[in-house]
Amino acid sequence: MKTVFVLNGPNLNLLGTREPAVYGAHTLADVEQMCIETCARHGFTLQFRQTNHEGVLVDWIHEAGRLHATGELAGVVLNAAAYTHTSVALLDAIKGTGITLIELHISNVHAREPFRHHSYIAAAARAVVCGFGVQGYGLAIDGLARL
Ligand code: DQA
């Protein structure tokens, strides 16, 4: 049984109360439940995590990379939140591990402020999902299953 990592970056622990007009009313616990159900449909094991710390995301990508090396990883769905737009360290971690990674955003970042239009992660991502609200998490896992 292969594993999917769903990794969430800073401020996503506030989902449900954070700018609901942009991010919706679902909490991160709701998102985790959707991911549990989607992974179960595909026969994936799920690791669902959130941190506000960039280095922790780097460590988790390395952990996923070790599973990738042994053939046990289906892929990583990463909502790096604001680190998407700033983090060379995350780009290097993804490149360094060779994992299959889907970049995910709840909102359509391209319809928002110009500083959200650039992603350091996109260059190393297999695909990008954005603008589907929290339903994007399920779509990203479905996408991993179809690769
Ligand atoms: C986000 C978009 C980012 O620009 C923002 O910093 C976030 C969330 C999204 O899911 O839409 O924190 O990644």
GROMACS .gro file of N, CA and C and ligand atoms in nm:
model
  454
    1MET      N    1   0.085  -0.120   0.000
    1MET     CA    2   0.000   0.000   0.000
    1MET      C    3   0.089   0.126   0.000
    2LYS      N    4   0.072   0.211  -0.100
    2LYS     CA    5   0.156   0.330  -0.108
    2LYS      C    6   0.100   0.444  -0.021
    3THR      N    7   0.189   0.534   0.015
    3THR     CA    8   0.152   0.645   0.104
    3THR      C    9   0.143   0.776   0.027
    4VAL      N   10   0.045   0.857   0.064
    4VAL     CA   11   0.034   0.995   0.017
    4VAL      C   12   0.061   1.086   0.137
    5PHE      N   13   0.153   1.181   0.118
    5PHE     CA   14   0.172   1.287   0.217
    5PHE      C   15   0.091   1.408   0.173
    6VAL      N   16   0.009   1.462   0.262
    6VAL     CA   17  -0.058   1.590   0.237
    6VAL      C   18   0.000   1.687   0.340
    7LEU      N   19   0.079   1.782   0.292
    7LEU     CA   20   0.152   1.873   0.380
    7LEU      C   21   0.098   2.014   0.366
    8ASN      N   22   0.074   2.076   0.478
    8ASN     CA   23   0.015   2.210   0.482
    8ASN      C   24   0.105   2.305   0.557
    9GLY      N   25   0.127   2.423   0.499
    9GLY     CA   26   0.216   2.522   0.557
    9GLY      C   27   0.145   2.623   0.645
   10PRO      N   28   0.208   2.739   0.662
   10PRO     CA   29   0.168   2.835   0.765
   10PRO      C   30   0.027   2.890   0.749
   11ASN      N   31  -0.037   2.904   0.862
   11ASN     CA   32  -0.169   2.965   0.877
   11ASN      C   33  -0.284   2.876   0.832
   12LEU      N   34  -0.252   2.759   0.775
   12LEU     CA   35  -0.361   2.671   0.730
   12LEU      C   36  -0.429   2.603   0.849
   13ASN      N   37  -0.367   2.607   0.966
   13ASN     CA   38  -0.436   2.562   1.088
   13ASN      C   39  -0.554   2.654   1.121
   14LEU      N   40  -0.558   2.772   1.059
   14LEU     CA   41  -0.666   2.868   1.087
   14LEU      C   42  -0.785   2.853   0.991
   15LEU      N   43  -0.777   2.754   0.900
   15LEU     CA   44  -0.888   2.736   0.805
   15LEU      C   45  -1.021   2.724   0.880
   16GLY      N   46  -1.122   2.787   0.822
   16GLY     CA   47  -1.253   2.787   0.888
   16GLY      C   48  -1.284   2.924   0.945
   17THR      N   49  -1.179   2.987   1.001
   17THR     CA   50  -1.198   3.123   1.056
   17THR      C   51  -1.114   3.225   0.980
   18ARG      N   52  -1.012   3.177   0.905
   18ARG     CA   53  -0.920   3.267   0.835
   18ARG      C   54  -0.983   3.313   0.702
   19GLU      N   55  -1.004   3.441   0.685
   19GLU     CA   56  -1.055   3.497   0.558
   19GLU      C   57  -1.152   3.401   0.488
   20PRO      N   58  -1.267   3.373   0.546
   20PRO     CA   59  -1.357   3.273   0.488
   20PRO      C   60  -1.403   3.309   0.346
   21ALA      N   61  -1.404   3.437   0.310
   21ALA     CA   62  -1.443   3.474   0.174
   21ALA      C   63  -1.341   3.422   0.072
   22VAL      N   64  -1.217   3.402   0.117
   22VAL     CA   65  -1.112   3.353   0.026
   22VAL      C   66  -1.096   3.201   0.039
   23TYR      N   67  -1.097   3.151   0.164
   23TYR     CA   68  -1.060   3.011   0.188
   23TYR      C   69  -1.177   2.921   0.225
   24GLY      N   70  -1.296   2.980   0.243
   24GLY     CA   71  -1.414   2.899   0.273
   24GLY      C   72  -1.429   2.872   0.422
   25ALA      N   73  -1.530   2.793   0.453
   25ALA     CA   74  -1.569   2.771   0.593
   25ALA      C   75  -1.520   2.638   0.648
   26HIS      N   76  -1.463   2.553   0.563
   26HIS     CA   77  -1.417   2.423   0.612
   26HIS      C   78  -1.291   2.439   0.696
   27THR      N   79  -1.281   2.358   0.799
   27THR     CA   80  -1.161   2.358   0.884
   27THR      C   81  -1.058   2.261   0.827
   28LEU      N   82  -0.936   2.267   0.883
   28LEU     CA   83  -0.833   2.173   0.838
   28LEU      C   84  -0.872   2.030   0.875
   29ALA      N   85  -0.944   2.015   0.986
   29ALA     CA   86  -0.992   1.880   1.024
   29ALA      C   87  -1.090   1.828   0.918
   30ASP      N   88  -1.173   1.917   0.863
   30ASP     CA   89  -1.264   1.875   0.754
   30ASP      C   90  -1.183   1.830   0.633
   31VAL      N   91  -1.078   1.907   0.603
   31VAL     CA   92  -0.994   1.874   0.487
   31VAL      C   93  -0.928   1.738   0.509
   32GLU      N   94  -0.880   1.716   0.631
   32GLU     CA   95  -0.817   1.587   0.661
   32GLU      C   96  -0.917   1.473   0.639
   33GLN      N   97  -1.040   1.492   0.683
   33GLN     CA   98  -1.142   1.388   0.665
   33GLN      C   99  -1.166   1.358   0.517
   34MET      N  100  -1.171   1.466   0.435
   34MET     CA  101  -1.187   1.445   0.289
   34MET      C  102  -1.070   1.365   0.233
   35CYS      N  103  -0.949   1.397   0.281
   35CYS     CA  104  -0.830   1.328   0.231
   35CYS      C  105  -0.831   1.182   0.275
   36ILE      N  106  -0.875   1.155   0.399
   36ILE     CA  107  -0.885   1.017   0.448
   36ILE      C  108  -0.977   0.938   0.355
   37GLU      N  109  -1.093   0.998   0.321
   37GLU     CA  110  -1.191   0.928   0.237
   37GLU      C  111  -1.137   0.906   0.096
   38THR      N  112  -1.070   1.009   0.041
   38THR     CA  113  -1.018   0.995  -0.096
   38THR      C  114  -0.906   0.892  -0.099
   39CYS      N  115  -0.817   0.895  -0.001
   39CYS     CA  116  -0.708   0.797   0.003
   39CYS      C  117  -0.763   0.656   0.020
   40ALA      N  118  -0.866   0.641   0.102
   40ALA     CA  119  -0.925   0.507   0.122
   40ALA      C  120  -0.979   0.453  -0.010
   41ARG      N  121  -1.042   0.541  -0.090
   41ARG     CA  122  -1.096   0.497  -0.221
   41ARG      C  123  -0.988   0.443  -0.313
   42HIS      N  124  -0.866   0.501  -0.299
   42HIS     CA  125  -0.758   0.461  -0.389
   42HIS      C  126  -0.664   0.357  -0.325
   43GLY      N  127  -0.692   0.321  -0.200
   43GLY     CA  128  -0.604   0.225  -0.133
   43GLY      C  129  -0.471   0.285  -0.092
   44PHE      N  130  -0.468   0.415  -0.064
   44PHE     CA  131  -0.346   0.481  -0.018
   44PHE      C  132  -0.349   0.496   0.134
   45THR      N  133  -0.232   0.487   0.194
   45THR     CA  134  -0.214   0.530   0.333
   45THR      C  135  -0.190   0.681   0.332
   46LEU      N  136  -0.244   0.752   0.432
   46LEU     CA  137  -0.233   0.898   0.434
   46LEU      C  138  -0.149   0.947   0.552
   47GLN      N  139  -0.058   1.039   0.522
   47GLN     CA  140   0.006   1.120   0.627
   47GLN      C  141  -0.041   1.262   0.605
   48PHE      N  142  -0.119   1.316   0.695
   48PHE     CA  143  -0.176   1.450   0.680
   48PHE      C  144  -0.118   1.538   0.791
   49ARG      N  145  -0.049   1.647   0.752
   49ARG     CA  146   0.024   1.727   0.851
   49ARG      C  147   0.014   1.876   0.821
   50GLN      N  148   0.033   1.956   0.925
   50GLN     CA  149   0.039   2.102   0.910
   50GLN      C  150   0.148   2.157   1.002
   51THR      N  151   0.222   2.255   0.952
   51THR     CA  152   0.319   2.325   1.035
   51THR      C  153   0.326   2.471   0.994
   52ASN      N  154   0.367   2.554   1.088
   52ASN     CA  155   0.391   2.695   1.055
   52ASN      C  156   0.538   2.723   1.027
   53HIS      N  157   0.622   2.616   1.021
   53HIS     CA  158   0.767   2.633   1.016
   53HIS      C  159   0.826   2.575   0.886
   54GLU      N  160   0.898   2.658   0.814
   54GLU     CA  161   0.954   2.619   0.683
   54GLU      C  162   1.044   2.495   0.693
   55GLY      N  163   1.136   2.495   0.792
   55GLY     CA  164   1.230   2.383   0.804
   55GLY      C  165   1.160   2.251   0.832
   56VAL      N  166   1.048   2.256   0.901
   56VAL     CA  167   0.971   2.133   0.928
   56VAL      C  168   0.917   2.078   0.796
   57LEU      N  169   0.870   2.168   0.708
   57LEU     CA  170   0.823   2.122   0.576
   57LEU      C  171   0.938   2.057   0.499
   58VAL      N  172   1.057   2.118   0.507
   58VAL     CA  173   1.175   2.059   0.440
   58VAL      C  174   1.201   1.920   0.496
   59ASP      N  175   1.197   1.905   0.629
   59ASP     CA  176   1.221   1.773   0.690
   59ASP      C  177   1.117   1.671   0.644
   60TRP      N  178   0.992   1.713   0.632
   60TRP     CA  179   0.885   1.619   0.591
   60TRP      C  180   0.903   1.579   0.444
   61ILE      N  181   0.950   1.672   0.361
   61ILE     CA  182   0.976   1.636   0.221
   61ILE      C  183   1.091   1.535   0.214
   62HIS      N  184   1.192   1.554   0.298
   62HIS     CA  185   1.301   1.454   0.303
   62HIS      C  186   1.246   1.318   0.347
   63GLU      N  187   1.157   1.319   0.446
   63GLU     CA  188   1.096   1.192   0.493
   63GLU      C  189   1.019   1.125   0.379
   64ALA      N  190   0.943   1.206   0.304
   64ALA     CA  191   0.871   1.151   0.188
   64ALA      C  192   0.971   1.098   0.085
   65GLY      N  193   1.083   1.167   0.071
   65GLY     CA  194   1.186   1.124  -0.024
   65GLY      C  195   1.242   0.986   0.010
   66ARG      N  196   1.254   0.956   0.138
   66ARG     CA  197   1.304   0.824   0.178
   66ARG      C  198   1.203   0.715   0.139
   67LEU      N  199   1.073   0.745   0.151
   67LEU     CA  200   0.971   0.648   0.107
   67LEU      C  201   0.971   0.635  -0.045
   68HIS      N  202   0.993   0.748  -0.112
   68HIS     CA  203   1.002   0.746  -0.259
   68HIS      C  204   1.115   0.652  -0.303
   69ALA      N  205   1.227   0.660  -0.232
   69ALA     CA  206   1.344   0.580  -0.269
   69ALA      C  207   1.318   0.431  -0.255
   70THR      N  208   1.228   0.394  -0.165
   70THR     CA  209   1.197   0.251  -0.147
   70THR      C  210   1.069   0.210  -0.222
   71GLY      N  211   1.015   0.302  -0.302
   71GLY     CA  212   0.898   0.269  -0.384
   71GLY      C  213   0.768   0.269  -0.307
   72GLU      N  214   0.767   0.329  -0.187
   72GLU     CA  215   0.647   0.323  -0.103
   72GLU      C  216   0.565   0.452  -0.106
   73LEU      N  217   0.608   0.550  -0.186
   73LEU     CA  218   0.538   0.679  -0.190
   73LEU      C  219   0.458   0.693  -0.318
   74ALA      N  220   0.327   0.727  -0.305
   74ALA     CA  221   0.249   0.761  -0.424
   74ALA      C  222   0.281   0.905  -0.466
   75GLY      N  223   0.297   0.992  -0.368
   75GLY     CA  224   0.331   1.130  -0.399
   75GLY      C  225   0.297   1.221  -0.282
   76VAL      N  226   0.330   1.348  -0.302
   76VAL     CA  227   0.307   1.450  -0.199
   76VAL      C  228   0.215   1.557  -0.256
   77VAL      N  229   0.114   1.594  -0.179
   77VAL     CA  230   0.031   1.711  -0.209
   77VAL      C  231   0.077   1.820  -0.113
   78LEU      N  232   0.129   1.929  -0.166
   78LEU     CA  233   0.186   2.034  -0.081
   78LEU      C  234   0.112   2.165  -0.100
   79ASN      N  235   0.049   2.212   0.007
   79ASN     CA  236   0.003   2.350   0.012
   79ASN      C  237   0.102   2.423   0.101
   80ALA      N  238   0.203   2.481   0.039
   80ALA     CA  239   0.309   2.548   0.116
   80ALA      C  240   0.266   2.686   0.162
   81ALA      N  241   0.142   2.725   0.128
   81ALA     CA  242   0.086   2.855   0.169
   81ALA      C  243   0.185   2.966   0.131
   82ALA      N  244   0.213   3.059   0.221
   82ALA     CA  245   0.297   3.174   0.185
   82ALA      C  246   0.438   3.134   0.145
   83TYR      N  247   0.488   3.019   0.195
   83TYR     CA  248   0.624   2.975   0.157
   83TYR      C  249   0.634   2.943   0.008
   84THR      N  250   0.520   2.918  -0.056
   84THR     CA  251   0.519   2.899  -0.202
   84THR      C  252   0.591   3.013  -0.272
   85HIS      N  253   0.568   3.133  -0.221
   85HIS     CA  254   0.612   3.253  -0.291
   85HIS      C  255   0.750   3.301  -0.244
   86THR      N  256   0.811   3.228  -0.150
   86THR     CA  257   0.937   3.277  -0.092
   86THR      C  258   1.047   3.171  -0.082
   87SER      N  259   1.013   3.043  -0.089
   87SER     CA  260   1.105   2.942  -0.036
   87SER      C  261   1.187   2.868  -0.141
   88VAL      N  262   1.313   2.910  -0.156
   88VAL     CA  263   1.408   2.834  -0.238
   88VAL      C  264   1.440   2.702  -0.168
   89ALA      N  265   1.438   2.701  -0.035
   89ALA     CA  266   1.468   2.578   0.040
   89ALA      C  267   1.368   2.467   0.007
   90LEU      N  268   1.242   2.501  -0.008
   90LEU     CA  269   1.142   2.399  -0.044
   90LEU      C  270   1.166   2.350  -0.187
   91LEU      N  271   1.194   2.442  -0.278
   91LEU     CA  272   1.225   2.402  -0.417
   91LEU      C  273   1.342   2.303  -0.417
   92ASP      N  274   1.449   2.337  -0.345
   92ASP     CA  275   1.568   2.251  -0.343
   92ASP      C  276   1.537   2.115  -0.281
   93ALA      N  277   1.453   2.113  -0.177
   93ALA     CA  278   1.417   1.986  -0.112
   93ALA      C  279   1.341   1.896  -0.209
   94ILE      N  280   1.248   1.953  -0.283
   94ILE     CA  281   1.168   1.874  -0.378
   94ILE      C  282   1.258   1.820  -0.488
   95LYS      N  283   1.345   1.908  -0.542
   95LYS     CA  284   1.438   1.863  -0.647
   95LYS      C  285   1.533   1.757  -0.595
   96GLY      N  286   1.578   1.776  -0.471
   96GLY     CA  287   1.679   1.687  -0.413
   96GLY      C  288   1.627   1.547  -0.385
   97THR      N  289   1.495   1.533  -0.368
   97THR     CA  290   1.439   1.402  -0.335
   97THR      C  291   1.382   1.331  -0.457
   98GLY      N  292   1.346   1.406  -0.560
   98GLY     CA  293   1.288   1.344  -0.680
   98GLY      C  294   1.146   1.295  -0.660
   99ILE      N  295   1.079   1.341  -0.556
   99ILE     CA  296   0.941   1.297  -0.530
   99ILE      C  297   0.844   1.352  -0.635
  100THR      N  298   0.731   1.282  -0.650
  100THR     CA  299   0.621   1.333  -0.732
  100THR      C  300   0.538   1.424  -0.643
  101LEU      N  301   0.531   1.551  -0.680
  101LEU     CA  302   0.466   1.650  -0.592
  101LEU      C  303   0.362   1.729  -0.668
  102ILE      N  304   0.245   1.742  -0.606
  102ILE     CA  305   0.139   1.828  -0.659
  102ILE      C  306   0.135   1.955  -0.574
  103GLU      N  307   0.155   2.068  -0.637
  103GLU     CA  308   0.140   2.197  -0.567
  103GLU      C  309  -0.008   2.230  -0.559
  104LEU      N  310  -0.052   2.267  -0.443
  104LEU     CA  311  -0.196   2.292  -0.425
  104LEU      C  312  -0.220   2.427  -0.358
  105HIS      N  313  -0.322   2.497  -0.407
  105HIS     CA  314  -0.372   2.618  -0.340
  105HIS      C  315  -0.525   2.612  -0.338
  106ILE      N  316  -0.579   2.650  -0.226
  106ILE     CA  317  -0.725   2.653  -0.212
  106ILE      C  318  -0.783   2.763  -0.301
  107SER      N  319  -0.721   2.879  -0.296
  107SER     CA  320  -0.767   2.993  -0.375
  107SER      C  321  -0.698   2.993  -0.512
  108ASN      N  322  -0.754   3.071  -0.604
  108ASN     CA  323  -0.687   3.090  -0.733
  108ASN      C  324  -0.585   3.203  -0.716
  109VAL      N  325  -0.461   3.162  -0.688
  109VAL     CA  326  -0.357   3.261  -0.656
  109VAL      C  327  -0.334   3.359  -0.773
  110HIS      N  328  -0.365   3.316  -0.894
  110HIS     CA  329  -0.341   3.402  -1.012
  110HIS      C  330  -0.443   3.514  -1.026
  111ALA      N  331  -0.553   3.501  -0.952
  111ALA     CA  332  -0.655   3.606  -0.952
  111ALA      C  333  -0.639   3.699  -0.832
  112ARG      N  334  -0.527   3.682  -0.758
  112ARG     CA  335  -0.507   3.761  -0.636
  112ARG      C  336  -0.389   3.858  -0.654
  113GLU      N  337  -0.330   3.900  -0.545
  113GLU     CA  338  -0.223   4.001  -0.553
  113GLU      C  339  -0.106   3.949  -0.638
  114PRO      N  340  -0.036   4.040  -0.706
  114PRO     CA  341   0.075   3.998  -0.793
  114PRO      C  342   0.182   3.916  -0.720
  115PHE      N  343   0.207   3.942  -0.591
  115PHE     CA  344   0.313   3.865  -0.523
  115PHE      C  345   0.276   3.718  -0.507
  116ARG      N  346   0.148   3.684  -0.528
  116ARG     CA  347   0.108   3.542  -0.521
  116ARG      C  348   0.117   3.472  -0.657
  117HIS      N  349   0.153   3.547  -0.761
  117HIS     CA  350   0.154   3.486  -0.895
  117HIS      C  351   0.278   3.402  -0.918
  118HIS      N  352   0.385   3.430  -0.843
  118HIS     CA  353   0.507   3.351  -0.862
  118HIS      C  354   0.517   3.241  -0.757
  119SER      N  355   0.551   3.121  -0.803
  119SER     CA  356   0.574   3.008  -0.713
  119SER      C  357   0.714   2.954  -0.735
  120TYR      N  358   0.789   2.940  -0.626
  120TYR     CA  359   0.919   2.872  -0.634
  120TYR      C  360   0.901   2.722  -0.652
  121ILE      N  361   0.785   2.671  -0.611
  121ILE     CA  362   0.763   2.526  -0.608
  121ILE      C  363   0.721   2.472  -0.745
  122ALA      N  364   0.652   2.555  -0.822
  122ALA     CA  365   0.595   2.507  -0.949
  122ALA      C  366   0.699   2.445  -1.041
  123ALA      N  367   0.821   2.496  -1.037
  123ALA     CA  368   0.926   2.445  -1.126
  123ALA      C  369   0.960   2.299  -1.097
  124ALA      N  370   0.932   2.254  -0.975
  124ALA     CA  371   0.964   2.116  -0.938
  124ALA      C  372   0.838   2.031  -0.920
  125ALA      N  373   0.722   2.090  -0.947
  125ALA     CA  374   0.596   2.017  -0.927
  125ALA      C  375   0.557   1.941  -1.052
  126ARG      N  376   0.495   1.825  -1.031
  126ARG     CA  377   0.441   1.749  -1.145
  126ARG      C  378   0.316   1.817  -1.199
  127ALA      N  379   0.237   1.877  -1.109
  127ALA     CA  380   0.114   1.946  -1.149
  127ALA      C  381   0.078   2.048  -1.042
  128VAL      N  382  -0.008   2.139  -1.080
  128VAL     CA  383  -0.054   2.243  -0.987
  128VAL      C  384  -0.206   2.243  -0.987
  129VAL      N  385  -0.265   2.242  -0.867
  129VAL     CA  386  -0.410   2.251  -0.851
  129VAL      C  387  -0.438   2.379  -0.773
  130CYS      N  388  -0.517   2.470  -0.830
  130CYS     CA  389  -0.551   2.589  -0.752
  130CYS      C  390  -0.688   2.642  -0.791
  131GLY      N  391  -0.758   2.698  -0.692
  131GLY     CA  392  -0.884   2.764  -0.719
  131GLY      C  393  -1.007   2.679  -0.702
  132PHE      N  394  -0.992   2.553  -0.664
  132PHE     CA  395  -1.108   2.464  -0.644
  132PHE      C  396  -1.157   2.465  -0.499
  133GLY      N  397  -1.107   2.559  -0.419
  133GLY     CA  398  -1.140   2.553  -0.277
  133GLY      C  399  -1.078   2.428  -0.216
  134VAL      N  400  -1.131   2.386  -0.102
  134VAL     CA  401  -1.071   2.269  -0.035
  134VAL      C  402  -1.095   2.139  -0.113
  135GLN      N  403  -1.190   2.141  -0.208
  135GLN     CA  404  -1.211   2.021  -0.292
  135GLN      C  405  -1.085   1.987  -0.372
  136GLY      N  406  -0.998   2.085  -0.388
  136GLY     CA  407  -0.874   2.063  -0.462
  136GLY      C  408  -0.788   1.952  -0.401
  137TYR      N  409  -0.797   1.936  -0.269
  137TYR     CA  410  -0.717   1.830  -0.205
  137TYR      C  411  -0.757   1.693  -0.259
  138GLY      N  412  -0.887   1.669  -0.266
  138GLY     CA  413  -0.934   1.540  -0.319
  138GLY      C  414  -0.895   1.523  -0.465
  139LEU      N  415  -0.906   1.633  -0.541
  139LEU     CA  416  -0.870   1.626  -0.683
  139LEU      C  417  -0.722   1.594  -0.700
  140ALA      N  418  -0.640   1.653  -0.614
  140ALA     CA  419  -0.495   1.628  -0.624
  140ALA      C  420  -0.463   1.481  -0.593
  141ILE      N  421  -0.530   1.425  -0.493
  141ILE     CA  422  -0.507   1.283  -0.460
  141ILE      C  423  -0.557   1.195  -0.574
  142ASP      N  424  -0.675   1.228  -0.631
  142ASP     CA  425  -0.724   1.155  -0.749
  142ASP      C  426  -0.621   1.162  -0.860
  143GLY      N  427  -0.562   1.279  -0.879
  143GLY     CA  428  -0.461   1.295  -0.983
  143GLY      C  429  -0.340   1.206  -0.960
  144LEU      N  430  -0.295   1.197  -0.836
  144LEU     CA  431  -0.181   1.109  -0.805
  144LEU      C  432  -0.215   0.965  -0.840
  145ALA      N  433  -0.339   0.925  -0.813
  145ALA     CA  434  -0.381   0.787  -0.841
  145ALA      C  435  -0.380   0.757  -0.990
  146ARG      N  436  -0.399   0.860  -1.072
  146ARG     CA  437  -0.407   0.840  -1.217
  146ARG      C  438  -0.272   0.849  -1.286
  147LEU      N  439  -0.169   0.892  -1.215
  147LEU     CA  440  -0.038   0.907  -1.280
  147LEU      C  441   0.022   0.771  -1.313
  148DQA     C1  442  -0.270   2.953  -0.035
  148DQA     C2  443  -0.238   3.078  -0.119
  148DQA     C3  444  -0.116   3.150  -0.065
  148DQA     O1  445  -0.087   3.264  -0.144
  148DQA     C4  446  -0.140   3.195   0.077
  148DQA     O2  447  -0.025   3.255   0.131
  148DQA     C5  448  -0.191   3.087   0.166
  148DQA     C6  449  -0.284   2.987   0.113
  148DQA     C7  450  -0.402   2.885  -0.079
  148DQA     O3  451  -0.423   2.772  -0.038
  148DQA     O4  452  -0.481   2.945  -0.152
  148DQA     O5  453  -0.163   3.084   0.284
  148DQA     O6  454  -0.165   2.860  -0.052
   0.00000   0.00000   0.00000
